[in-house]
PDB file of C-alpha atoms in Angstrom:
ATOM      1  CA  GLU A   1      94.391 102.468  75.844  1.00  0.00           C
ATOM      2  CA  GLU A   2      95.344 105.989  76.968  1.00  0.00           C
ATOM      3  CA  ILE A   3      99.018 105.128  77.402  1.00  0.00           C
ATOM      4  CA  LYS A   4      99.273 103.672  73.893  1.00  0.00           C
ATOM      5  CA  SER A   5      98.772 107.150  72.434  1.00  0.00           C
ATOM      6  CA  CYS A   6     101.216 108.801  74.843  1.00  0.00           C
ATOM      7  CA  ASN A   7     104.551 109.914  73.352  1.00  0.00           C
ATOM      8  CA  ARG A   8     106.515 109.084  76.455  1.00  0.00           C
ATOM      9  CA  PHE A   9     105.101 105.628  77.223  1.00  0.00           C
ATOM     10  CA  GLY A  10     103.448 104.528  73.971  1.00  0.00           C
ATOM     11  CA  SER A  11     106.361 102.336  72.890  1.00  0.00           C
ATOM     12  CA  VAL A  12     106.797 100.589  76.256  1.00  0.00           C
ATOM     13  CA  LEU A  13     105.898  96.894  76.163  1.00  0.00           C
ATOM     14  CA  LEU A  14     104.183  95.552  79.303  1.00  0.00           C
ATOM     15  CA  TYR A  15     104.151  91.826  80.074  1.00  0.00           C
ATOM     16  CA  ASP A  16     104.137  89.145  82.791  1.00  0.00           C
ATOM     17  CA  TYR A  17     101.457  90.864  84.871  1.00  0.00           C
ATOM     18  CA  VAL A  18     100.770  89.060  88.161  1.00  0.00           C
ATOM     19  CA  ASN A  19      98.093  89.886  90.735  1.00  0.00           C
ATOM     20  CA  LYS A  20      97.509  87.564  93.695  1.00  0.00           C
ATOM     21  CA  VAL A  21      95.415  88.092  96.825  1.00  0.00           C
ATOM     22  CA  ASP A  22      95.159  85.299  99.389  1.00  0.00           C
ATOM     23  CA  SER A  23      93.263  85.920 102.619  1.00  0.00           C
ATOM     24  CA  GLU A  24      94.401  82.648 104.203  1.00  0.00           C
ATOM     25  CA  THR A  25      98.107  83.463 103.951  1.00  0.00           C
ATOM     26  CA  GLN A  26      97.410  87.219 104.238  1.00  0.00           C
ATOM     27  CA  THR A  27      99.203  87.930 100.985  1.00  0.00           C
ATOM     28  CA  GLN A  28      98.692  90.655  98.399  1.00  0.00           C
ATOM     29  CA  PHE A  29     101.203  90.748  95.555  1.00  0.00           C
ATOM     30  CA  SER A  30     101.189  92.431  92.175  1.00  0.00           C
ATOM     31  CA  ALA A  31     103.956  93.015  89.653  1.00  0.00           C
ATOM     32  CA  ILE A  32     104.567  93.744  85.986  1.00  0.00           C
ATOM     33  CA  THR A  33     107.619  93.953  83.713  1.00  0.00           C
ATOM     34  CA  ALA A  34     108.162  96.763  81.213  1.00  0.00           C
ATOM     35  CA  LYS A  35     110.497  96.761  78.225  1.00  0.00           C
ATOM     36  CA  ILE A  36     111.544 100.390  77.965  1.00  0.00           C
ATOM     37  CA  THR A  37     114.089 100.170  75.138  1.00  0.00           C
ATOM     38  CA  LYS A  38     116.234  97.433  73.672  1.00  0.00           C
ATOM     39  CA  GLY A  39     118.447  96.252  76.510  1.00  0.00           C
ATOM     40  CA  LEU A  40     116.621  98.178  79.268  1.00  0.00           C
ATOM     41  CA  TYR A  41     113.771  96.704  81.314  1.00  0.00           C
ATOM     42  CA  CYS A  42     111.883  97.682  84.454  1.00  0.00           C
ATOM     43  CA  VAL A  43     110.437  95.268  87.004  1.00  0.00           C
ATOM     44  CA  CYS A  44     107.683  97.098  88.886  1.00  0.00           C
ATOM     45  CA  PHE A  45     106.089  96.010  92.166  1.00  0.00           C
ATOM     46  CA  ARG A  46     102.737  97.509  93.073  1.00  0.00           C
ATOM     47  CA  GLY A  47     101.975  98.685  96.573  1.00  0.00           C
ATOM     48  CA  THR A  48      98.982  97.901  98.754  1.00  0.00           C
ATOM     49  CA  ASP A  49      95.611  98.161  97.026  1.00  0.00           C
ATOM     50  CA  GLN A  50      92.176  98.539  98.612  1.00  0.00           C
ATOM     51  CA  ASN A  51      92.116  94.958  99.937  1.00  0.00           C
ATOM     52  CA  LEU A  52      92.313  94.749 103.733  1.00  0.00           C
ATOM     53  CA  VAL A  53      94.436  91.615 103.255  1.00  0.00           C
ATOM     54  CA  GLY A  54      97.146  93.751 101.691  1.00  0.00           C
ATOM     55  CA  TRP A  55      97.150  96.154 104.617  1.00  0.00           C
ATOM     56  CA  LYS A  56      97.388  93.249 107.040  1.00  0.00           C
ATOM     57  CA  GLU A  57     100.470  91.968 105.205  1.00  0.00           C
ATOM     58  CA  ASP A  58     102.026  95.432 105.609  1.00  0.00           C
ATOM     59  CA  PHE A  59     101.538  95.300 109.364  1.00  0.00           C
ATOM     60  CA  ASN A  60     102.770  91.702 109.504  1.00  0.00           C
ATOM     61  CA  MET A  61     106.203  93.031 108.536  1.00  0.00           C
ATOM     62  CA  ALA A  62     106.505  94.237 112.131  1.00  0.00           C
ATOM     63  CA  PHE A  63     106.816  90.646 113.371  1.00  0.00           C
ATOM     64  CA  ILE A  64     107.297  88.336 110.327  1.00  0.00           C
ATOM     65  CA  SER A  65     110.298  88.214 107.988  1.00  0.00           C
ATOM     66  CA  PRO A  66     109.931  87.483 105.191  1.00  0.00           C
ATOM     67  CA  VAL A  67     106.220  87.962 104.574  1.00  0.00           C
ATOM     68  CA  PRO A  68     104.860  85.870 101.654  1.00  0.00           C
ATOM     69  CA  GLY A  69     104.784  88.860  99.307  1.00  0.00           C
ATOM     70  CA  GLN A  70     108.515  89.440  99.755  1.00  0.00           C
ATOM     71  CA  THR A  71     109.239  85.805  98.893  1.00  0.00           C
ATOM     72  CA  MET A  72     107.023  86.071  95.804  1.00  0.00           C
ATOM     73  CA  ALA A  73     108.809  89.265  94.763  1.00  0.00           C
ATOM     74  CA  LYS A  74     112.186  87.517  94.866  1.00  0.00           C
ATOM     75  CA  ALA A  75     110.843  84.645  92.750  1.00  0.00           C
ATOM     76  CA  TYR A  76     109.251  87.069  90.265  1.00  0.00           C
ATOM     77  CA  LEU A  77     112.447  89.117  89.854  1.00  0.00           C
ATOM     78  CA  GLU A  78     114.639  86.066  89.321  1.00  0.00           C
ATOM     79  CA  LYS A  79     112.197  84.626  86.769  1.00  0.00           C
ATOM     80  CA  ALA A  80     112.093  87.953  84.923  1.00  0.00           C
ATOM     81  CA  ALA A  81     115.888  88.222  84.941  1.00  0.00           C
ATOM     82  CA  ARG A  82     116.254  84.812  83.295  1.00  0.00           C
ATOM     83  CA  LYS A  83     114.339  86.106  80.256  1.00  0.00           C
ATOM     84  CA  ILE A  84     115.981  89.507  80.066  1.00  0.00           C
ATOM     85  CA  ARG A  85     119.024  90.269  77.935  1.00  0.00           C
ATOM     86  CA  GLY A  86     120.089  93.617  79.262  1.00  0.00           C
ATOM     87  CA  LYS A  87     119.868  95.814  82.338  1.00  0.00           C
ATOM     88  CA  ILE A  88     117.013  95.920  84.847  1.00  0.00           C
ATOM     89  CA  ILE A  89     115.551  98.781  86.854  1.00  0.00           C
ATOM     90  CA  VAL A  90     113.660  97.488  89.903  1.00  0.00           C
ATOM     91  CA  CYS A  91     111.082  99.792  91.464  1.00  0.00           C
ATOM     92  CA  GLY A  92     107.921  99.987  93.524  1.00  0.00           C
ATOM     93  CA  HIS A  93     105.669 102.314  95.486  1.00  0.00           C
ATOM     94  CA  SER A  94     104.697 101.778  99.128  1.00  0.00           C
ATOM     95  CA  LYS A  95     104.927  98.055  99.942  1.00  0.00           C
ATOM     96  CA  GLY A  96     106.134  97.635  96.357  1.00  0.00           C
ATOM     97  CA  GLY A  97     109.209  99.712  97.229  1.00  0.00           C
ATOM     98  CA  ASN A  98     109.933  97.349 100.105  1.00  0.00           C
ATOM     99  CA  PHE A  99     109.519  94.406  97.710  1.00  0.00           C
ATOM    100  CA  ALA A 100     111.883  96.038  95.203  1.00  0.00           C
ATOM    101  CA  ILE A 101     114.660  96.280  97.780  1.00  0.00           C
ATOM    102  CA  TYR A 102     114.027  92.869  99.346  1.00  0.00           C
ATOM    103  CA  SER A 103     113.837  90.973  96.045  1.00  0.00           C
ATOM    104  CA  SER A 104     117.002  92.648  94.741  1.00  0.00           C
ATOM    105  CA  ALA A 105     118.953  91.943  97.928  1.00  0.00           C
ATOM    106  CA  MET A 106     117.900  88.296  98.193  1.00  0.00           C
ATOM    107  CA  SER A 107     118.168  87.424  94.485  1.00  0.00           C
ATOM    108  CA  ASN A 108     120.937  85.281  93.059  1.00  0.00           C
ATOM    109  CA  ASP A 109     124.192  86.710  91.732  1.00  0.00           C
ATOM    110  CA  LYS A 110     123.164  86.454  88.058  1.00  0.00           C
ATOM    111  CA  THR A 111     120.093  88.551  88.743  1.00  0.00           C
ATOM    112  CA  LYS A 112     122.017  91.112  90.808  1.00  0.00           C
ATOM    113  CA  ALA A 113     124.517  91.548  87.968  1.00  0.00           C
ATOM    114  CA  LYS A 114     121.682  92.722  85.695  1.00  0.00           C
ATOM    115  CA  ILE A 115     120.226  95.235  88.161  1.00  0.00           C
ATOM    116  CA  SER A 116     121.333  98.784  87.322  1.00  0.00           C
ATOM    117  CA  CYS A 117     119.310 100.661  89.975  1.00  0.00           C
ATOM    118  CA  ILE A 118     116.514 100.247  92.507  1.00  0.00           C
ATOM    119  CA  TYR A 119     113.892 102.931  93.162  1.00  0.00           C
ATOM    120  CA  ASN A 120     111.877 102.850  96.368  1.00  0.00           C
ATOM    121  CA  TYR A 121     108.940 105.267  96.434  1.00  0.00           C
ATOM    122  CA  ASP A 122     107.910 105.858 100.069  1.00  0.00           C
ATOM    123  CA  GLY A 123     108.076 102.171 100.951  1.00  0.00           C
ATOM    124  CA  PRO A 124     108.168 100.915 104.549  1.00  0.00           C
ATOM    125  CA  GLY A 125     111.509  99.765 105.924  1.00  0.00           C
ATOM    126  CA  PHE A 126     112.838  96.548 107.405  1.00  0.00           C
ATOM    127  CA  GLU A 127     114.068  95.051 110.623  1.00  0.00           C
ATOM    128  CA  SER A 128     117.592  96.253 111.437  1.00  0.00           C
ATOM    129  CA  LYS A 129     118.871  92.676 111.009  1.00  0.00           C
ATOM    130  CA  PHE A 130     118.059  92.819 107.297  1.00  0.00           C
ATOM    131  CA  LEU A 131     119.722  96.210 106.823  1.00  0.00           C
ATOM    132  CA  GLN A 132     122.888  94.844 108.442  1.00  0.00           C
ATOM    133  CA  SER A 133     122.958  91.717 106.264  1.00  0.00           C
ATOM    134  CA  ALA A 134     125.488  90.974 103.537  1.00  0.00           C
ATOM    135  CA  GLU A 135     122.621  90.585 101.069  1.00  0.00           C
ATOM    136  CA  TYR A 136     121.448  94.149 101.625  1.00  0.00           C
ATOM    137  CA  GLU A 137     124.998  95.507 101.583  1.00  0.00           C
ATOM    138  CA  SER A 138     125.479  93.932  98.135  1.00  0.00           C
ATOM    139  CA  ILE A 139     122.775  96.172  96.568  1.00  0.00           C
ATOM    140  CA  LYS A 140     122.734  99.136  98.956  1.00  0.00           C
ATOM    141  CA  GLY A 141     124.669 101.359  96.545  1.00  0.00           C
ATOM    142  CA  LYS A 142     122.015 100.867  93.849  1.00  0.00           C
ATOM    143  CA  VAL A 143     119.069 101.967  96.026  1.00  0.00           C
ATOM    144  CA  THR A 144     117.463 105.405  95.771  1.00  0.00           C
ATOM    145  CA  THR A 145     114.610 106.097  98.186  1.00  0.00           C
ATOM    146  CA  PHE A 146     112.100 108.878  97.622  1.00  0.00           C
ATOM    147  CA  ILE A 147     109.729 110.172 100.315  1.00  0.00           C
ATOM    148  CA  PRO A 148     107.379 113.179 100.529  1.00  0.00           C
ATOM    149  CA  GLN A 149     108.151 115.856 103.110  1.00  0.00           C
ATOM    150  CA  SER A 150     105.559 114.538 105.595  1.00  0.00           C
ATOM    151  CA  SER A 151     106.161 110.841 104.997  1.00  0.00           C
ATOM    152  CA  VAL A 152     104.451 108.343 107.320  1.00  0.00           C
ATOM    153  CA  VAL A 153     104.507 104.994 105.476  1.00  0.00           C
ATOM    154  CA  GLY A 154     108.107 105.449 104.330  1.00  0.00           C
ATOM    155  CA  MET A 155     109.154 105.973 107.946  1.00  0.00           C
ATOM    156  CA  LEU A 156     107.757 102.652 109.194  1.00  0.00           C
ATOM    157  CA  LEU A 157     110.289 100.177 110.641  1.00  0.00           C
ATOM    158  CA  GLU A 158     114.005 100.749 110.025  1.00  0.00           C
ATOM    159  CA  HIS A 159     115.105 102.336 106.776  1.00  0.00           C
ATOM    160  CA  GLU A 160     118.284 103.409 105.051  1.00  0.00           C
ATOM    161  CA  ASP A 161     119.555 106.838 106.089  1.00  0.00           C
ATOM    162  CA  ASP A 162     119.894 108.242 102.573  1.00  0.00           C
ATOM    163  CA  TYR A 163     116.655 109.380 100.968  1.00  0.00           C
ATOM    164  CA  THR A 164     115.499 112.103  98.616  1.00  0.00           C
ATOM    165  CA  ILE A 165     112.632 114.316  99.816  1.00  0.00           C
ATOM    166  CA  ILE A 166     110.010 115.310  97.258  1.00  0.00           C
ATOM    167  CA  HIS A 167     107.546 118.157  97.689  1.00  0.00           C
ATOM    168  CA  SER A 168     103.909 117.032  97.871  1.00  0.00           C
ATOM    169  CA  SER A 169     101.038 119.394  97.096  1.00  0.00           C
ATOM    170  CA  ASN A 170      98.841 117.673  99.724  1.00  0.00           C
ATOM    171  CA  ASN A 171      98.902 119.295 103.164  1.00  0.00           C
ATOM    172  CA  VAL A 172      97.745 116.172 105.038  1.00  0.00           C
ATOM    173  CA  GLY A 173     100.719 114.021 106.082  1.00  0.00           C
ATOM    174  CA  ILE A 174      99.372 110.516 105.454  1.00  0.00           C
ATOM    175  CA  MET A 175      97.751 111.604 102.167  1.00  0.00           C
ATOM    176  CA  GLN A 176     101.162 112.564 100.793  1.00  0.00           C
ATOM    177  CA  HIS A 177     101.738 108.840 100.344  1.00  0.00           C
ATOM    178  CA  ASP A 178      99.683 109.216  97.141  1.00  0.00           C
ATOM    179  CA  PHE A 179     102.422 109.871  94.604  1.00  0.00           C
ATOM    180  CA  TYR A 180     100.000 111.709  92.312  1.00  0.00           C
ATOM    181  CA  SER A 181     100.424 114.540  94.825  1.00  0.00           C
ATOM    182  CA  TRP A 182     104.211 114.627  94.273  1.00  0.00           C
ATOM    183  CA  ASP A 183     105.174 117.768  92.391  1.00  0.00           C
ATOM    184  CA  VAL A 184     106.885 117.431  89.026  1.00  0.00           C
ATOM    185  CA  ILE A 185     108.358 120.005  86.643  1.00  0.00           C
ATOM    186  CA  CYS A 186     108.886 118.593  83.167  1.00  0.00           C
ATOM    187  CA  ARG A 187     110.833 115.350  83.712  1.00  0.00           C
ATOM    188  CA  ASN A 188     111.993 116.010  87.265  1.00  0.00           C
ATOM    189  CA  PHE A 189     110.551 115.847  90.772  1.00  0.00           C
ATOM    190  CA  VAL A 190     110.408 119.022  92.826  1.00  0.00           C
ATOM    191  CA  TYR A 191     112.765 118.425  95.743  1.00  0.00           C
ATOM    192  CA  THR A 192     112.646 119.956  99.204  1.00  0.00           C
ATOM    193  CA  GLY A 193     115.315 120.217 101.839  1.00  0.00           C
ATOM    194  CA  ALA A 194     113.904 118.514 104.909  1.00  0.00           C
ATOM    195  CA  MET A 195     111.117 116.434 106.393  1.00  0.00           C
ATOM    196  CA  THR A 196     108.453 118.194 108.430  1.00  0.00           C
ATOM    197  CA  ASN A 197     108.391 118.049 112.227  1.00  0.00           C
ATOM    198  CA  ASP A 198     105.255 115.908 112.074  1.00  0.00           C
ATOM    199  CA  SER A 199     106.990 113.277 109.939  1.00  0.00           C
ATOM    200  CA  ARG A 200     110.024 113.183 112.233  1.00  0.00           C
ATOM    201  CA  ALA A 201     107.756 112.893 115.266  1.00  0.00           C
ATOM    202  CA  VAL A 202     105.831 109.993 113.709  1.00  0.00           C
ATOM    203  CA  ASP A 203     109.127 108.311 112.856  1.00  0.00           C
ATOM    204  CA  LYS A 204     110.453 108.640 116.403  1.00  0.00           C
ATOM    205  CA  THR A 205     107.137 107.619 117.988  1.00  0.00           C
ATOM    206  CA  LEU A 206     106.619 104.474 115.928  1.00  0.00           C
ATOM    207  CA  LYS A 207     110.204 103.298 116.338  1.00  0.00           C
ATOM    208  CA  SER A 208     110.150 103.811 120.105  1.00  0.00           C
ATOM    209  CA  TRP A 209     106.789 102.064 120.354  1.00  0.00           C
ATOM    210  CA  LEU A 210     107.818  99.015 118.324  1.00  0.00           C
ATOM    211  CA  ASN A 211     111.201  98.734 120.044  1.00  0.00           C
ATOM    212  CA  ASP A 212     109.420  98.507 123.409  1.00  0.00           C
ATOM    213  CA  MET A 213     107.267  95.590 122.208  1.00  0.00           C
ATOM    214  CA  THR A 214     108.263  91.967 121.701  1.00  0.00           C
ATOM    215  CA  TYR A 215     107.376  90.219 118.433  1.00  0.00           C
ATOM    216  CA  GLU A 216     104.666  88.322 120.313  1.00  0.00           C
ATOM    217  CA  GLN A 217     103.149  91.578 121.619  1.00  0.00           C
ATOM    218  CA  ARG A 218     103.218  93.116 118.149  1.00  0.00           C
ATOM    219  CA  GLU A 219     101.517  90.058 116.676  1.00  0.00           C
ATOM    220  CA  LEU A 220      98.796  89.990 119.336  1.00  0.00           C
ATOM    221  CA  PHE A 221      98.028  93.693 118.932  1.00  0.00           C
ATOM    222  CA  ILE A 222      97.935  93.628 115.112  1.00  0.00           C
ATOM    223  CA  ASP A 223      95.974  90.365 114.865  1.00  0.00           C
ATOM    224  CA  THR A 224      93.427  91.575 117.415  1.00  0.00           C
ATOM    225  CA  ILE A 225      92.741  94.833 115.570  1.00  0.00           C
ATOM    226  CA  TYR A 226      92.573  93.012 112.208  1.00  0.00           C
ATOM    227  CA  ASN A 227      90.170  90.353 113.483  1.00  0.00           C
ATOM    228  CA  ILE A 228      87.914  93.047 114.922  1.00  0.00           C
ATOM    229  CA  VAL A 229      87.816  94.829 111.561  1.00  0.00           C
ATOM    230  CA  LEU A 230      87.084  91.548 109.731  1.00  0.00           C
ATOM    231  CA  LYS A 231      83.876  91.161 111.738  1.00  0.00           C
ATOM    232  CA  THR A 232      82.448  94.085 109.777  1.00  0.00           C
ATOM    233  CA  ASN A 233      82.511  91.758 106.710  1.00  0.00           C
ATOM    234  CA  ALA A 234      84.353  94.469 104.780  1.00  0.00           C
ATOM    235  CA  LYS A 235      86.888  93.185 102.247  1.00  0.00           C
ATOM    236  CA  THR A 236      88.321  96.523 101.193  1.00  0.00           C
ATOM    237  CA  VAL A 237      89.133  99.869 102.775  1.00  0.00           C
ATOM    238  CA  LYS A 238      86.393 101.448 100.652  1.00  0.00           C
ATOM    239  CA  GLU A 239      83.754  99.032 101.937  1.00  0.00           C
ATOM    240  CA  LEU A 240      84.854  99.775 105.493  1.00  0.00           C
ATOM    241  CA  THR A 241      84.652 103.556 105.080  1.00  0.00           C
ATOM    242  CA  ASP A 242      81.485 103.582 102.956  1.00  0.00           C
ATOM    243  CA  ASN A 243      79.651 101.726 105.716  1.00  0.00           C
ATOM    244  CA  TRP A 244      81.468 103.391 108.574  1.00  0.00           C
ATOM    245  CA  PHE A 245      78.442 103.913 110.827  1.00  0.00           C
ATOM    246  CA  SER A 246      77.418 100.249 110.834  1.00  0.00           C
ATOM    247  CA  SER A 247      81.076  99.130 110.844  1.00  0.00           C
ATOM    248  CA  ALA A 248      81.772 101.216 113.949  1.00  0.00           C
ATOM    249  CA  GLY A 249      78.905  99.492 115.773  1.00  0.00           C
ATOM    250  CA  VAL A 250      80.279  96.059 114.892  1.00  0.00           C
ATOM    251  CA  ILE A 251      83.767  97.104 116.002  1.00  0.00           C
ATOM    252  CA  LEU A 252      82.528  98.370 119.369  1.00  0.00           C
ATOM    253  CA  ARG A 253      80.571  95.179 119.998  1.00  0.00           C
ATOM    254  CA  SER A 254      83.587  93.080 119.017  1.00  0.00           C
ATOM    255  CA  VAL A 255      85.812  94.976 121.455  1.00  0.00           C
ATOM    256  CA  LYS A 256      83.408  94.203 124.299  1.00  0.00           C
ATOM    257  CA  ASP A 257      83.550  90.499 123.412  1.00  0.00           C
ATOM    258  CA  LEU A 258      87.347  90.304 123.749  1.00  0.00           C
ATOM    259  CA  ASP A 259      88.654  88.221 126.603  1.00  0.00           C
ATOM    260  CA  GLU A 260      90.109  90.187 129.503  1.00  0.00           C
ATOM    261  CA  PRO A 261      93.827  89.346 128.915  1.00  0.00           C
ATOM    262  CA  THR A 262      93.565  90.507 125.279  1.00  0.00           C
ATOM    263  CA  LYS A 263      91.783  93.715 126.291  1.00  0.00           C
ATOM    264  CA  LYS A 264      94.527  94.506 128.768  1.00  0.00           C
ATOM    265  CA  ALA A 265      97.283  93.749 126.241  1.00  0.00           C
ATOM    266  CA  VAL A 266      95.762  95.974 123.543  1.00  0.00           C
ATOM    267  CA  ASN A 267      95.007  98.760 126.008  1.00  0.00           C
ATOM    268  CA  LYS A 268      98.591  98.618 127.290  1.00  0.00           C
ATOM    269  CA  ALA A 269      99.904  98.897 123.725  1.00  0.00           C
ATOM    270  CA  LEU A 270      97.742 101.959 123.052  1.00  0.00           C
ATOM    271  CA  LEU A 271      98.842 103.670 126.250  1.00  0.00           C
ATOM    272  CA  GLU A 272     102.495 102.877 125.449  1.00  0.00           C
ATOM    273  CA  PHE A 273     101.982 104.488 122.059  1.00  0.00           C
ATOM    274  CA  ALA A 274     100.647 107.608 123.802  1.00  0.00           C
ATOM    275  CA  LYS A 275     103.694 107.695 126.066  1.00  0.00           C
ATOM    276  CA  CYS A 276     106.097 107.324 123.130  1.00  0.00           C
ATOM    277  CA  ALA A 277     104.249 110.077 121.247  1.00  0.00           C
ATOM    278  CA  LYS A 278     104.493 112.421 124.222  1.00  0.00           C
ATOM    279  CA  ASN A 279     108.227 111.760 124.576  1.00  0.00           C
ATOM    280  CA  SER A 280     108.693 112.598 120.896  1.00  0.00           C
ATOM    281  CA  ILE A 281     107.280 116.060 121.497  1.00  0.00           C
ATOM    282  CA  PHE A 282     110.277 117.133 123.545  1.00  0.00           C
ATOM    283  CA  THR A 283     112.746 116.333 120.785  1.00  0.00           C
ATOM    284  CA  VAL A 284     110.694 117.173 117.720  1.00  0.00           C
ATOM    285  CA  GLY A 285     107.902 119.499 118.846  1.00  0.00           C
ATOM    286  CA  SER A 286     104.933 118.285 116.789  1.00  0.00           C
ATOM    287  CA  GLU A 287     101.602 119.767 117.852  1.00  0.00           C
ATOM    288  CA  GLU A 288      99.684 117.230 115.758  1.00  0.00           C
ATOM    289  CA  ILE A 289     101.307 114.264 117.511  1.00  0.00           C
ATOM    290  CA  LYS A 290     100.831 115.915 120.900  1.00  0.00           C
ATOM    291  CA  ASN A 291      97.094 116.174 120.263  1.00  0.00           C
ATOM    292  CA  LEU A 292      96.960 112.519 119.244  1.00  0.00           C
ATOM    293  CA  SER A 293      98.881 111.548 122.369  1.00  0.00           C
ATOM    294  CA  ASP A 294      96.478 113.474 124.599  1.00  0.00           C
ATOM    295  CA  ARG A 295      93.427 111.908 122.960  1.00  0.00           C
ATOM    296  CA  ILE A 296      94.755 108.388 123.498  1.00  0.00           C
ATOM    297  CA  LYS A 297      95.939 109.113 127.027  1.00  0.00           C
ATOM    298  CA  ASN A 298      92.523 110.509 127.903  1.00  0.00           C
ATOM    299  CA  ASN A 299      91.168 107.089 126.906  1.00  0.00           C
ATOM    300  CA  HIS A 300      89.216 108.147 123.812  1.00  0.00           C
ATOM    301  CA  LEU A 301      90.748 104.989 122.327  1.00  0.00           C
ATOM    302  CA  GLY A 302      92.169 103.242 125.347  1.00  0.00           C
ATOM    303  CA  SER A 303      88.848 103.121 127.201  1.00  0.00           C
ATOM    304  CA  LEU A 304      87.392 100.880 124.513  1.00  0.00           C
ATOM    305  CA  PHE A 305      89.621  98.098 125.772  1.00  0.00           C
ATOM    306  CA  SER A 306      89.087  98.661 129.487  1.00  0.00           C
ATOM    307  CA  LYS A 307      86.334  97.962 132.004  1.00  0.00           C
ATOM    308  CA  ASN A 308      86.498 101.504 133.325  1.00  0.00           C
ATOM    309  CA  THR A 309      88.069 104.830 132.553  1.00  0.00           C
ATOM    310  CA  LYS A 310      90.653 104.638 135.343  1.00  0.00           C
ATOM    311  CA  GLU A 311      92.121 101.418 133.963  1.00  0.00           C
TER     312      GLU A 311
END
């Protein structure tokens, strides 16, 4: 109702809205198509919402390719392209940015011919195998990636080297993922020259950590954490945080109930993360990551998964 009266967006026609959440397949997918002007359309993929299922699908990208949402994005884009007579902009924020790139790369030739550009707003990356594929190479020149100066989500997994850095008014790194904090003057973003040390340290830490883990180890770690969180009966991030005191009690009890091999595997992963974080300090020099590394190494997290502090 508000947008209808807006000069800039009032004439844009929105259609083919899709919103699917499936806990069994761990899928969260949402998209909409916009007719901007005659002959120019925009296919928009939404990022992760408050549903914990959506966050789990994000993490599944570390060991599954494609995740169901990526497959659905490809199908949605191709279906939209069959109706469209004109050019298509494909875009998305967060996981939606990943979907925008994946769907464009894997779509058929008729669809690719209609795509004029692809905008990825701080979306997580891909496995290196995908970035080296002929499918990705066929659309690489159309991709523009935007990240805030202290990007965290946009640095996950492997990503294309070329990206545009936007200044965020939020001083907390992870909170810069909220694109309402991205500075704008008139019709343009406010650009900045470089990423912060914290963002580069997070990038180096996460890549080193994941590269040292097999797909099976990644899956075990992520599934274990997710299943522990599910025992709180929370369905959304808000429900989890609003009831944090009771949720924390459930989580601690669930950790104690883990079998010994799983405890050891998760504890090992946490300690490896601490080691990777510490190594990043020497090349990047991030005090924030150093503090996180020390907290984990001192078993503030790791001890939850061990019988005793020494282990």
